[in-house]
PDB file of C-alpha atoms and ligand atoms in Angstrom:
ATOM      1  CA  MET V 234     -16.327  12.136 -19.534  1.00 56.00           C
ATOM      2  CA  VAL V 235     -20.239  12.473 -20.857  1.00 55.00           C
ATOM      3  CA  LEU V 236     -18.502  10.856 -24.368  1.00 74.00           C
ATOM      4  CA  TYR V 237     -17.025   8.105 -21.735  1.00 90.00           C
ATOM      5  CA  THR V 238     -20.657   7.490 -20.086  1.00 88.00           C
ATOM      6  CA  THR V 239     -22.052   7.026 -23.536  1.00 91.00           C
ATOM      7  CA  LEU V 240     -19.182   4.497 -24.582  1.00 95.00           C
ATOM      8  CA  SER V 241     -19.620   2.860 -21.417  1.00 95.00           C
ATOM      9  CA  SER V 242     -23.199   1.767 -21.556  1.00 95.00           C
ATOM     10  CA  GLN V 243     -22.392   1.237 -25.567  1.00 96.00           C
ATOM     11  CA  PHE V 244     -19.363  -1.134 -24.314  1.00 96.00           C
ATOM     12  CA  LYS V 245     -21.990  -3.023 -21.685  1.00 96.00           C
ATOM     13  CA  GLN V 246     -24.047  -4.061 -24.056  1.00 97.00           C
ATOM     14  CA  TYR V 247     -21.592  -5.640 -25.918  1.00 97.00           C
ATOM     15  CA  LEU V 248     -20.305  -7.205 -22.738  1.00 95.00           C
ATOM     16  CA  LEU V 249     -23.525  -8.639 -22.356  1.00 96.00           C
ATOM     17  CA  SER V 250     -24.490  -9.819 -25.836  1.00 95.00           C
ATOM     18  CA  LEU V 251     -20.728 -11.627 -26.027  1.00 94.00           C
ATOM     19  CA  ASN V 252     -19.840  -9.367 -28.850  1.00 97.00           C
ATOM     20  CA  LYS V 253     -16.251  -9.550 -28.162  1.00 96.00           C
ATOM     21  CA  VAL V 254     -15.411  -8.087 -31.758  1.00 97.00           C
ATOM     22  CA  ALA V 255     -17.135  -4.772 -31.261  1.00 98.00           C
ATOM     23  CA  ALA V 256     -16.227  -4.763 -27.229  1.00 97.00           C
ATOM     24  CA  LYS V 257     -12.447  -4.656 -28.634  1.00 96.00           C
ATOM     25  CA  ARG V 258     -13.116  -2.464 -31.235  1.00 97.00           C
ATOM     26  CA  LEU V 259     -14.857   0.320 -29.156  1.00 97.00           C
ATOM     27  CA  ILE V 260     -11.815   0.147 -27.076  1.00 96.00           C
ATOM     28  CA  GLN V 261      -9.304   0.242 -29.713  1.00 96.00           C
ATOM     29  CA  ASP V 262     -10.884   3.106 -31.687  1.00 96.00           C
ATOM     30  CA  GLU V 263     -10.498   5.186 -28.478  1.00 95.00           C
ATOM     31  CA  PHE V 264      -6.779   3.707 -27.344  1.00 95.00           C
ATOM     32  CA  THR V 265      -3.858   6.554 -28.320  1.00 94.00           C
ATOM     33  CA  GLY V 266      -0.880   4.214 -26.772  1.00 91.00           C
ATOM     34  CA  ASP V 267      -0.994   6.112 -23.216  1.00 88.00           C
ATOM     35  CA  ASN V 268      -4.261   6.086 -22.188  1.00 91.00           C
ATOM     36  CA  ALA V 269      -4.657   2.445 -21.059  1.00 89.00           C
ATOM     37  CA  PHE V 270      -5.568   3.173 -17.490  1.00 87.00           C
ATOM     38  CA  GLN V 271      -7.888   5.945 -18.115  1.00 89.00           C
ATOM     39  CA  LEU V 272     -10.200   3.630 -20.753  1.00 92.00           C
ATOM     40  CA  ILE V 273      -9.905   0.759 -17.734  1.00 89.00           C
ATOM     41  CA  GLN V 274     -11.238   3.157 -14.983  1.00 86.00           C
ATOM     42  CA  GLN V 275     -13.748   5.239 -17.357  1.00 92.00           C
ATOM     43  CA  ILE V 276     -15.160   2.778 -19.394  1.00 93.00           C
ATOM     44  CA  MET V 277     -14.790  -1.141 -18.928  1.00 91.00           C
ATOM     45  CA  MET V 278     -14.875  -0.732 -14.831  1.00 87.00           C
ATOM     46  CA  PRO V 279     -18.705   1.483 -14.591  1.00 90.00           C
ATOM     47  CA  ALA V 280     -19.462  -1.511 -16.956  1.00 93.00           C
ATOM     48  CA  LEU V 281     -18.495  -4.023 -14.844  1.00 91.00           C
ATOM     49  CA  GLU V 282     -19.927  -2.714 -11.753  1.00 89.00           C
ATOM     50  CA  ASN V 283     -23.511  -1.875 -13.616  1.00 92.00           C
ATOM     51  CA  ILE V 284     -23.251  -5.431 -14.796  1.00 93.00           C
ATOM     52  CA  GLY V 285     -22.077  -6.292 -11.170  1.00 90.00           C
ATOM     53  CA  LYS V 286     -25.342  -4.732  -9.595  1.00 92.00           C
ATOM     54  CA  GLU V 287     -27.539  -6.139 -12.706  1.00 95.00           C
ATOM     55  CA  TRP V 288     -26.659  -9.625 -11.444  1.00 92.00           C
ATOM     56  CA  GLU V 289     -27.035  -8.637  -7.586  1.00 91.00           C
ATOM     57  CA  VAL V 290     -30.672  -8.320  -8.197  1.00 95.00           C
ATOM     58  CA  GLY V 291     -31.342 -10.901 -10.742  1.00 95.00           C
ATOM     59  CA  SER V 292     -31.455  -9.462 -13.957  1.00 94.00           C
ATOM     60  CA  ILE V 293     -29.050 -11.592 -15.296  1.00 95.00           C
ATOM     61  CA  ALA V 294     -27.143 -14.852 -14.902  1.00 93.00           C
ATOM     62  CA  LEU V 295     -23.403 -15.151 -13.052  1.00 92.00           C
ATOM     63  CA  SER V 296     -22.116 -16.943 -16.166  1.00 92.00           C
ATOM     64  CA  GLN V 297     -22.630 -13.661 -18.598  1.00 92.00           C
ATOM     65  CA  GLU V 298     -20.704 -11.517 -15.520  1.00 91.00           C
ATOM     66  CA  TYR V 299     -17.896 -13.992 -15.926  1.00 90.00           C
ATOM     67  CA  MET V 300     -18.206 -14.473 -19.697  1.00 92.00           C
ATOM     68  CA  ALA V 301     -17.905 -10.228 -19.512  1.00 93.00           C
ATOM     69  CA  SER V 302     -15.140 -10.456 -17.259  1.00 89.00           C
ATOM     70  CA  ASN V 303     -12.886 -13.092 -19.472  1.00 90.00           C
ATOM     71  CA  ILE V 304     -13.404 -10.604 -22.443  1.00 93.00           C
ATOM     72  CA  CYS V 305     -12.540  -7.604 -20.398  1.00 92.00           C
ATOM     73  CA  GLU V 306      -9.621  -9.557 -19.571  1.00 86.00           C
ATOM     74  CA  GLU V 307      -8.304 -10.053 -23.016  1.00 90.00           C
ATOM     75  CA  ILE V 308      -8.978  -6.215 -23.905  1.00 92.00           C
ATOM     76  CA  VAL V 309      -7.207  -5.101 -20.661  1.00 88.00           C
ATOM     77  CA  ASN V 310      -4.308  -7.490 -21.822  1.00 84.00           C
ATOM     78  CA  SER V 311      -3.818  -6.231 -25.135  1.00 89.00           C
ATOM     79  CA  ILE V 312      -3.840  -2.494 -24.487  1.00 89.00           C
ATOM     80  CA  LEU V 313      -1.815  -2.694 -21.020  1.00 84.00           C
ATOM     81  CA  PRO V 314       2.022  -0.992 -21.397  1.00 81.00           C
ATOM     82  CA  PRO V 315       4.801  -3.419 -21.261  1.00 77.00           C
ATOM     83  CA  GLU V 316       7.519  -4.175 -18.798  1.00 73.00           C
ATOM     84  CA  SER V 317       9.320  -1.312 -18.382  1.00 70.00           C
ATOM     85  CA  PRO V 318      13.306  -1.695 -19.659  1.00 67.00           C
ATOM     86  CA  LYS V 319      14.349   0.607 -16.964  1.00 64.00           C
ATOM     87  CA  ARG V 320      14.843  -1.903 -14.117  1.00 63.00           C
ATOM     88  CA  ARG V 321      16.849  -0.412 -12.048  1.00 61.00           C
ATOM     89  CA  ASP V 322      17.981  -1.658  -8.337  1.00 68.00           C
ATOM     90  CA  MET V 323      14.420  -1.691  -7.426  1.00 79.00           C
ATOM     91  CA  PRO V 324      12.749  -3.613  -4.245  1.00 87.00           C
ATOM     92  CA  VAL V 325      11.153  -6.705  -5.239  1.00 92.00           C
ATOM     93  CA  LEU V 326       7.376  -6.319  -4.947  1.00 96.00           C
ATOM     94  CA  GLY V 327       4.582  -8.976  -4.367  1.00 97.00           C
ATOM     95  CA  VAL V 328       0.951  -9.320  -5.110  1.00 97.00           C
ATOM     96  CA  ALA V 329      -2.153 -11.398  -4.465  1.00 98.00           C
ATOM     97  CA  THR V 330      -5.805 -11.889  -3.398  1.00 98.00           C
ATOM     98  CA  LEU V 331      -5.825 -14.300  -0.554  1.00 97.00           C
ATOM     99  CA  GLY V 332      -8.182 -16.452  -2.230  1.00 96.00           C
ATOM    100  CA  ASP V 333     -10.553 -14.143  -3.922  1.00 97.00           C
ATOM    101  CA  GLN V 334     -11.224 -15.182  -7.532  1.00 96.00           C
ATOM    102  CA  HIS V 335     -11.813 -11.610  -8.733  1.00 96.00           C
ATOM    103  CA  MET V 336      -8.513 -10.714 -10.801  1.00 93.00           C
ATOM    104  CA  LEU V 337      -8.810  -8.023 -12.763  1.00 92.00           C
ATOM    105  CA  GLY V 338      -7.962  -5.516 -10.224  1.00 92.00           C
ATOM    106  CA  LYS V 339      -5.371  -7.387  -8.995  1.00 94.00           C
ATOM    107  CA  GLN V 340      -3.888  -7.747 -12.753  1.00 90.00           C
ATOM    108  CA  ILE V 341      -3.976  -3.757 -13.438  1.00 89.00           C
ATOM    109  CA  VAL V 342      -2.189  -2.808 -10.308  1.00 91.00           C
ATOM    110  CA  ALA V 343       0.840  -5.236 -11.187  1.00 90.00           C
ATOM    111  CA  SER V 344       0.835  -4.131 -14.634  1.00 85.00           C
ATOM    112  CA  CYS V 345       1.312  -0.359 -13.546  1.00 84.00           C
ATOM    113  CA  LEU V 346       4.074  -1.135 -11.380  1.00 87.00           C
ATOM    114  CA  LYS V 347       5.945  -3.044 -13.720  1.00 85.00           C
ATOM    115  CA  ALA V 348       5.445  -0.690 -16.206  1.00 78.00           C
ATOM    116  CA  SER V 349       7.147   1.515 -13.987  1.00 81.00           C
ATOM    117  CA  GLY V 350      10.190  -0.625 -13.557  1.00 81.00           C
ATOM    118  CA  PHE V 351       9.586  -2.730 -10.269  1.00 87.00           C
ATOM    119  CA  SER V 352       9.937  -6.621 -10.510  1.00 86.00           C
ATOM    120  CA  ILE V 353       6.590  -8.312  -9.180  1.00 91.00           C
ATOM    121  CA  PHE V 354       5.763 -12.098  -7.932  1.00 95.00           C
ATOM    122  CA  ASP V 355       1.854 -12.411  -9.053  1.00 95.00           C
ATOM    123  CA  TYR V 356       0.781 -15.166  -6.526  1.00 97.00           C
ATOM    124  CA  GLY V 357      -2.798 -15.198  -7.675  1.00 96.00           C
ATOM    125  CA  ALA V 358      -5.268 -16.409  -4.891  1.00 97.00           C
ATOM    126  CA  ILE V 359      -3.418 -18.242  -2.342  1.00 96.00           C
ATOM    127  CA  PRO V 360      -3.747 -18.955   0.585  1.00 95.00           C
ATOM    128  CA  VAL V 361      -2.148 -16.923   3.852  1.00 96.00           C
ATOM    129  CA  ASP V 362       0.409 -19.418   4.901  1.00 94.00           C
ATOM    130  CA  GLU V 363       1.545 -20.298   1.651  1.00 97.00           C
ATOM    131  CA  LEU V 364       1.754 -16.983   0.751  1.00 97.00           C
ATOM    132  CA  ALA V 365       4.026 -15.983   3.700  1.00 97.00           C
ATOM    133  CA  THR V 366       6.359 -19.001   3.097  1.00 96.00           C
ATOM    134  CA  ASN V 367       6.505 -17.242  -0.324  1.00 97.00           C
ATOM    135  CA  VAL V 368       7.148 -13.612   0.606  1.00 97.00           C
ATOM    136  CA  VAL V 369      10.492 -15.235   2.638  1.00 96.00           C
ATOM    137  CA  LYS V 370      11.976 -17.344  -0.030  1.00 97.00           C
ATOM    138  CA  ASP V 371      11.460 -14.222  -2.386  1.00 96.00           C
ATOM    139  CA  ALA V 372      12.406 -11.516   0.020  1.00 95.00           C
ATOM    140  CA  ILE V 373       9.144  -9.647  -0.940  1.00 97.00           C
ATOM    141  CA  GLU V 374       9.815  -6.377   0.223  1.00 96.00           C
ATOM    142  CA  VAL V 375       5.960  -4.713  -0.211  1.00 97.00           C
ATOM    143  CA  LEU V 376       3.188  -6.895  -0.629  1.00 98.00           C
ATOM    144  CA  LEU V 377      -0.038  -5.647  -2.769  1.00 98.00           C
ATOM    145  CA  VAL V 378      -3.089  -7.649  -1.723  1.00 98.00           C
ATOM    146  CA  SER V 379      -5.998  -7.596  -4.036  1.00 98.00           C
ATOM    147  CA  THR V 380      -9.879  -7.972  -2.756  1.00 98.00           C
ATOM    148  CA  LEU V 381     -13.178  -7.517  -3.485  1.00 97.00           C
ATOM    149  CA  MET V 382     -15.630  -9.519  -1.420  1.00 97.00           C
ATOM    150  CA  LEU V 383     -14.719  -8.431   2.747  1.00 97.00           C
ATOM    151  CA  ASN V 384     -14.234 -11.978   4.167  1.00 98.00           C
ATOM    152  CA  PHE V 385     -11.107 -12.016   2.189  1.00 98.00           C
ATOM    153  CA  ALA V 386     -10.418  -8.414   2.944  1.00 98.00           C
ATOM    154  CA  TYR V 387     -10.435  -9.508   6.658  1.00 98.00           C
ATOM    155  CA  GLU V 388      -7.823 -12.425   5.657  1.00 98.00           C
ATOM    156  CA  VAL V 389      -5.130  -9.655   5.849  1.00 98.00           C
ATOM    157  CA  LYS V 390      -5.380  -9.444   9.448  1.00 98.00           C
ATOM    158  CA  SER V 391      -4.152 -13.781   9.445  1.00 98.00           C
ATOM    159  CA  LEU V 392      -1.933 -12.291   7.380  1.00 98.00           C
ATOM    160  CA  ARG V 393      -0.292  -9.808   9.348  1.00 98.00           C
ATOM    161  CA  ASN V 394      -0.961 -12.266  12.051  1.00 97.00           C
ATOM    162  CA  CYS V 395       1.080 -14.588  10.476  1.00 96.00           C
ATOM    163  CA  PHE V 396       3.779 -12.070   9.520  1.00 97.00           C
ATOM    164  CA  ASN V 397       3.875 -10.922  13.308  1.00 97.00           C
ATOM    165  CA  GLU V 398       4.673 -14.558  14.295  1.00 95.00           C
ATOM    166  CA  THR V 399       7.294 -15.306  12.126  1.00 92.00           C
ATOM    167  CA  GLY V 400       9.121 -12.147  11.998  1.00 94.00           C
ATOM    168  CA  ILE V 401       8.438 -11.082   8.633  1.00 95.00           C
ATOM    169  CA  SER V 402       8.459  -6.900   8.245  1.00 95.00           C
ATOM    170  CA  THR V 403       6.957  -6.761   4.728  1.00 97.00           C
ATOM    171  CA  ASN V 404       4.816  -3.968   4.180  1.00 97.00           C
ATOM    172  CA  ILE V 405       1.165  -4.797   3.121  1.00 98.00           C
ATOM    173  CA  ILE V 406      -0.928  -2.399   1.092  1.00 98.00           C
ATOM    174  CA  VAL V 407      -4.156  -3.037   0.185  1.00 98.00           C
ATOM    175  CA  GLY V 408      -6.839  -2.209  -2.095  1.00 98.00           C
ATOM    176  CA  GLY V 409     -10.267  -3.146  -3.897  1.00 97.00           C
ATOM    177  CA  ALA V 410     -13.796  -2.467  -2.918  1.00 96.00           C
ATOM    178  CA  PRO V 411     -14.313  -3.141   0.825  1.00 98.00           C
ATOM    179  CA  PHE V 412     -11.598  -0.684   1.654  1.00 98.00           C
ATOM    180  CA  LEU V 413     -13.120   1.622  -0.224  1.00 96.00           C
ATOM    181  CA  PHE V 414     -16.330   1.529   1.263  1.00 96.00           C
ATOM    182  CA  ASP V 415     -15.166   1.656   4.818  1.00 97.00           C
ATOM    183  CA  ASP V 416     -11.973   3.742   4.853  1.00 95.00           C
ATOM    184  CA  GLU V 417     -10.762   2.571   8.359  1.00 98.00           C
ATOM    185  CA  LEU V 418     -10.763  -1.074   7.097  1.00 98.00           C
ATOM    186  CA  TRP V 419      -7.196  -1.017   6.026  1.00 98.00           C
ATOM    187  CA  LYS V 420      -6.133  -0.160   9.613  1.00 98.00           C
ATOM    188  CA  GLN V 421      -8.253  -2.717  11.121  1.00 98.00           C
ATOM    189  CA  VAL V 422      -6.642  -5.527   9.452  1.00 98.00           C
ATOM    190  CA  GLY V 423      -3.569  -4.354  10.091  1.00 98.00           C
ATOM    191  CA  ALA V 424      -2.078  -2.879   6.669  1.00 98.00           C
ATOM    192  CA  ASP V 425       0.916  -0.621   6.280  1.00 98.00           C
ATOM    193  CA  ALA V 426      -1.183   1.208   3.713  1.00 97.00           C
ATOM    194  CA  MET V 427      -4.407   1.318   1.334  1.00 98.00           C
ATOM    195  CA  ALA V 428      -4.494   2.644  -2.519  1.00 96.00           C
ATOM    196  CA  LEU V 429      -7.481   3.967  -4.408  1.00 93.00           C
ATOM    197  CA  ASP V 430      -6.328   2.270  -7.765  1.00 91.00           C
ATOM    198  CA  ALA V 431      -3.419   1.110  -9.754  1.00 88.00           C
ATOM    199  CA  THR V 432      -1.915   4.958  -9.665  1.00 86.00           C
ATOM    200  CA  GLU V 433      -1.959   5.690  -6.092  1.00 92.00           C
ATOM    201  CA  ALA V 434      -0.779   2.470  -5.245  1.00 93.00           C
ATOM    202  CA  LEU V 435       2.508   3.602  -7.345  1.00 90.00           C
ATOM    203  CA  SER V 436       2.732   6.135  -4.777  1.00 92.00           C
ATOM    204  CA  LYS V 437       2.635   4.169  -1.570  1.00 95.00           C
ATOM    205  CA  VAL V 438       5.149   1.975  -3.120  1.00 94.00           C
ATOM    206  CA  TYR V 439       7.514   4.954  -3.701  1.00 91.00           C
ATOM    207  CA  GLU V 440       6.633   6.235   0.429  1.00 93.00           C
ATOM    208  CA  LEU V 441       7.447   3.060   1.728  1.00 92.00           C
ATOM    209  CA  THR V 442      10.339   1.811   0.335  1.00 89.00           C
ATOM    210  CA  GLY V 443      11.857   5.126   0.078  1.00 84.00           C
ATOM    211  CA  VAL V 444      12.727   4.959  -3.797  1.00 78.00           C
ATOM    212  CA  VAL V 445      12.850   8.208  -5.771  1.00 71.00           C
ATOM    213  CA  GLU V 446      10.487   8.115  -8.971  1.00 68.00           C
TER     214      GLU V 446
HETATM  215  C1  B12 A 137     -16.444  -9.328 -13.198  1.00 80.08           C
HETATM  216  C2  B12 A 137     -16.806 -10.091 -11.586  1.00 80.08           C
HETATM  217  C3  B12 A 137     -17.028 -11.538 -11.013  1.00 80.08           C
HETATM  218  C4  B12 A 137     -15.773 -12.486 -12.069  1.00 80.08           C
HETATM  219  C5  B12 A 137     -14.631 -12.579 -11.666  1.00 80.08           C
HETATM  220  C6  B12 A 137     -13.716 -12.906 -12.792  1.00 80.08           C
HETATM  221  C7  B12 A 137     -12.053 -12.478 -12.821  1.00 80.08           C
HETATM  222  N1  B12 A 137     -10.993 -13.520 -13.305  1.00 80.08           N
HETATM  223  O1  B12 A 137     -11.948 -11.430 -12.423  1.00 80.08           O
HETATM  224  C8  B12 A 137     -16.475 -13.852 -11.204  1.00 80.08           C
HETATM  225  C9  B12 A 137     -17.545 -14.420 -12.284  1.00 80.08           C
HETATM  226  C10 B12 A 137     -15.701 -15.167 -11.227  1.00 80.08           C
HETATM  227  C11 B12 A 137     -17.259 -13.589 -10.094  1.00 80.08           C
HETATM  228  C12 B12 A 137     -17.587 -14.217  -8.757  1.00 80.08           C
HETATM  229  C13 B12 A 137     -18.109 -13.572  -7.580  1.00 80.08           C
HETATM  230  N2  B12 A 137     -18.409 -12.979  -7.328  1.00 80.08           N
HETATM  231 CO1  B12 A 137     -18.175 -11.039  -8.185  1.00 80.08          CO
HETATM  232  N3  B12 A 137     -17.771  -9.844  -9.556  1.00 80.08           N
HETATM  233  C14 B12 A 137     -17.264  -8.859 -10.796  1.00 80.08           C
HETATM  234  C15 B12 A 137     -17.463  -7.580 -11.032  1.00 80.08           C
HETATM  235  C16 B12 A 137     -18.740  -7.883 -11.967  1.00 80.08           C
HETATM  236  C17 B12 A 137     -16.666  -6.955 -11.497  1.00 80.08           C
HETATM  237  C18 B12 A 137     -15.317  -6.920 -10.940  1.00 80.08           C
HETATM  238  C19 B12 A 137     -14.082  -6.460 -11.661  1.00 80.08           C
HETATM  239  O2  B12 A 137     -13.403  -7.238 -12.271  1.00 80.08           O
HETATM  240  N4  B12 A 137     -13.897  -4.997 -11.817  1.00 80.08           N
HETATM  241  C20 B12 A 137     -12.448  -4.266 -12.462  1.00 80.08           C
HETATM  242  C21 B12 A 137     -11.167  -4.468 -11.269  1.00 80.08           C
HETATM  243  C22 B12 A 137     -10.807  -3.832 -12.484  1.00 80.08           C
HETATM  244  O3  B12 A 137     -11.580  -3.251 -10.440  1.00 80.08           O
HETATM  245  P1  B12 A 137     -11.456  -3.829  -9.049  1.00 80.08           P
HETATM  246  O4  B12 A 137     -10.932  -5.092  -8.980  1.00 80.08           O
HETATM  247  O5  B12 A 137     -11.844  -2.535  -8.326  1.00 80.08           O
HETATM  248  O6  B12 A 137      -9.959  -3.014  -9.015  1.00 80.08           O
HETATM  249  C23 B12 A 137      -9.206  -1.636  -8.944  1.00 80.08           C
HETATM  250  C24 B12 A 137      -9.537  -1.350  -7.802  1.00 80.08           C
HETATM  251  O7  B12 A 137     -10.320  -1.206  -6.589  1.00 80.08           O
HETATM  252  C25 B12 A 137      -8.054  -0.658  -7.121  1.00 80.08           C
HETATM  253  N5  B12 A 137      -7.606  -2.100  -7.039  1.00 80.08           N
HETATM  254  C26 B12 A 137      -7.722  -3.194  -6.610  1.00 80.08           C
HETATM  255  N6  B12 A 137      -7.222  -4.181  -5.962  1.00 80.08           N
HETATM  256  C27 B12 A 137      -6.000  -3.510  -5.419  1.00 80.08           C
HETATM  257  C28 B12 A 137      -5.170  -3.641  -4.998  1.00 80.08           C
HETATM  258  C29 B12 A 137      -4.182  -2.813  -3.894  1.00 80.08           C
HETATM  259  C30 B12 A 137      -3.271  -3.099  -3.576  1.00 80.08           C
HETATM  260  C31 B12 A 137      -4.283  -1.640  -4.794  1.00 80.08           C
HETATM  261  C32 B12 A 137      -3.719  -0.587  -4.512  1.00 80.08           C
HETATM  262  C33 B12 A 137      -5.670  -1.346  -5.281  1.00 80.08           C
HETATM  263  C34 B12 A 137      -6.503  -2.058  -5.891  1.00 80.08           C
HETATM  264  O8  B12 A 137      -7.378  -0.752  -8.336  1.00 80.08           O
HETATM  265  C35 B12 A 137      -7.843  -1.358  -9.360  1.00 80.08           C
HETATM  266  C36 B12 A 137      -8.047  -0.966 -10.353  1.00 80.08           C
HETATM  267  O9  B12 A 137      -8.128   1.028 -10.578  1.00 80.08           O
HETATM  268  C37 B12 A 137     -18.090  -6.899  -9.902  1.00 80.08           C
HETATM  269  C38 B12 A 137     -19.194  -5.710  -9.428  1.00 80.08           C
HETATM  270  C39 B12 A 137     -18.179  -4.415  -9.130  1.00 80.08           C
HETATM  271  N7  B12 A 137     -19.048  -3.283  -8.477  1.00 80.08           N
HETATM  272  O10 B12 A 137     -17.316  -4.418  -8.615  1.00 80.08           O
HETATM  273  C40 B12 A 137     -18.622  -8.403  -9.193  1.00 80.08           C
HETATM  274  C41 B12 A 137     -18.724  -8.665  -7.145  1.00 80.08           C
HETATM  275  C42 B12 A 137     -17.240  -8.104  -6.728  1.00 80.08           C
HETATM  276  N8  B12 A 137     -18.563  -9.891  -6.972  1.00 80.08           N
HETATM  277  C43 B12 A 137     -19.452 -10.815  -6.081  1.00 80.08           C
HETATM  278  C44 B12 A 137     -20.115 -11.664  -5.749  1.00 80.08           C
HETATM  279  C45 B12 A 137     -21.152 -11.894  -4.598  1.00 80.08           C
HETATM  280  C46 B12 A 137     -19.012 -12.742  -6.752  1.00 80.08           C
HETATM  281  C47 B12 A 137     -19.300 -14.211  -5.708  1.00 80.08           C
HETATM  282  C48 B12 A 137     -19.846 -14.636  -4.629  1.00 80.08           C
HETATM  283  C49 B12 A 137     -20.903 -14.555  -6.615  1.00 80.08           C
HETATM  284  C50 B12 A 137     -21.250 -16.022  -6.485  1.00 80.08           C
HETATM  285  N9  B12 A 137     -22.310 -16.139  -6.017  1.00 80.08           N
HETATM  286  O11 B12 A 137     -20.322 -17.099  -6.973  1.00 80.08           O
HETATM  287  C51 B12 A 137     -18.146 -14.562  -7.078  1.00 80.08           C
HETATM  288  C52 B12 A 137     -17.240 -14.623  -5.612  1.00 80.08           C
HETATM  289  C53 B12 A 137     -16.233 -15.318  -6.112  1.00 80.08           C
HETATM  290  C54 B12 A 137     -14.581 -15.451  -5.357  1.00 80.08           C
HETATM  291  N10 B12 A 137     -14.906 -16.329  -4.278  1.00 80.08           N
HETATM  292  O12 B12 A 137     -14.086 -14.684  -5.234  1.00 80.08           O
HETATM  293  C55 B12 A 137     -20.016  -9.266  -5.581  1.00 80.08           C
HETATM  294  C56 B12 A 137     -18.926  -8.811  -4.027  1.00 80.08           C
HETATM  295  C57 B12 A 137     -20.050  -8.630  -3.258  1.00 80.08           C
HETATM  296  C58 B12 A 137     -19.412  -8.004  -2.165  1.00 80.08           C
HETATM  297  N11 B12 A 137     -18.948  -6.910  -1.468  1.00 80.08           N
HETATM  298  O13 B12 A 137     -18.791  -9.145  -1.104  1.00 80.08           O
HETATM  299  C59 B12 A 137     -19.783  -8.028  -6.216  1.00 80.08           C
HETATM  300  C60 B12 A 137     -19.377  -6.727  -5.718  1.00 80.08           C
HETATM  301  C61 B12 A 137     -21.151  -8.039  -7.284  1.00 80.08           C
HETATM  302  C62 B12 A 137     -22.378  -7.428  -6.456  1.00 80.08           C
HETATM  303  N12 B12 A 137     -22.935  -6.285  -6.892  1.00 80.08           N
HETATM  304  O14 B12 A 137     -22.863  -8.332  -5.676  1.00 80.08           O
HETATM  305  N13 B12 A 137     -17.346 -12.131 -10.187  1.00 80.08           N
END
């Protein structure tokens, strides 16, 4: 853990100086083939959180934050597990951010579910009414919603209302910062469950669909 704390601050420096090669090498040196989620959680996420705080106090520009997340996105894509070949008769899942432009959390959750054998439709930053149409068209059984901004977290309420009005029984699992700060928020917006991270999202999907691991 101490090791990762040091590596995370080193990684952050590479991100802020836009040294993509060094940032990539740092992660690749630690990558053993099956520790992608651990490296994301313990090296990349603390570095990005720190960068977010620096932007908040005005010590770096939003463009630096943007470039840092682009580098992370590229690295994340290079280490995440591929889709699972054991595609059984699994329920179909969807993932979306309801307009939020923060994409990394969604990407990590989707990839963890794919690696576990689920088919997953990625709808990106789609508005509520369009999403509801797609959910029906693709017969989505569980929808995972990722938001980092509170205003988009409240959009889940509109989504649930829209589902209720149109008789859609798809389950909604939410995740992301606003739901971590307020552990009652998922109930207030009408979600069926919330999860802390990608691994927990997988357990919730098993719970809601009755699929046995
Ligand atoms: C990178 C970043 C950006 C990038 C995003 C690029 C991209 N393609 O993703 C850019 C530069 C575009 C950006 C823009 C903005 N950002 Co920004 N951003 C960040 C930053 C630094 C990192 C986010 C990130 O990628 N984290 C890494 C991922 C992997 O973590 P995660 O999303 O939390 O996901 C994990 C868990 O939460 C969970 N999870 C996530 N989703 C889900 C879903 C389900 C279903 C489940 C179960 C679990 C789950 O699992 C994941 C893996 O463990 C954060 C800082 C922070 N503390 O998070 C600020 C931050 C989120 N941004 C912030 C702000 C204010 C903005 C802007 C408004 C800035 C502006 N003035 O324009 C815009 C808004 C854009 C928009 N409309 O959405 C604020 C939000 C404050 C708030 N609470 O409202 C933060 C917290 C920075 C800060 N300290 O102020 N941002």
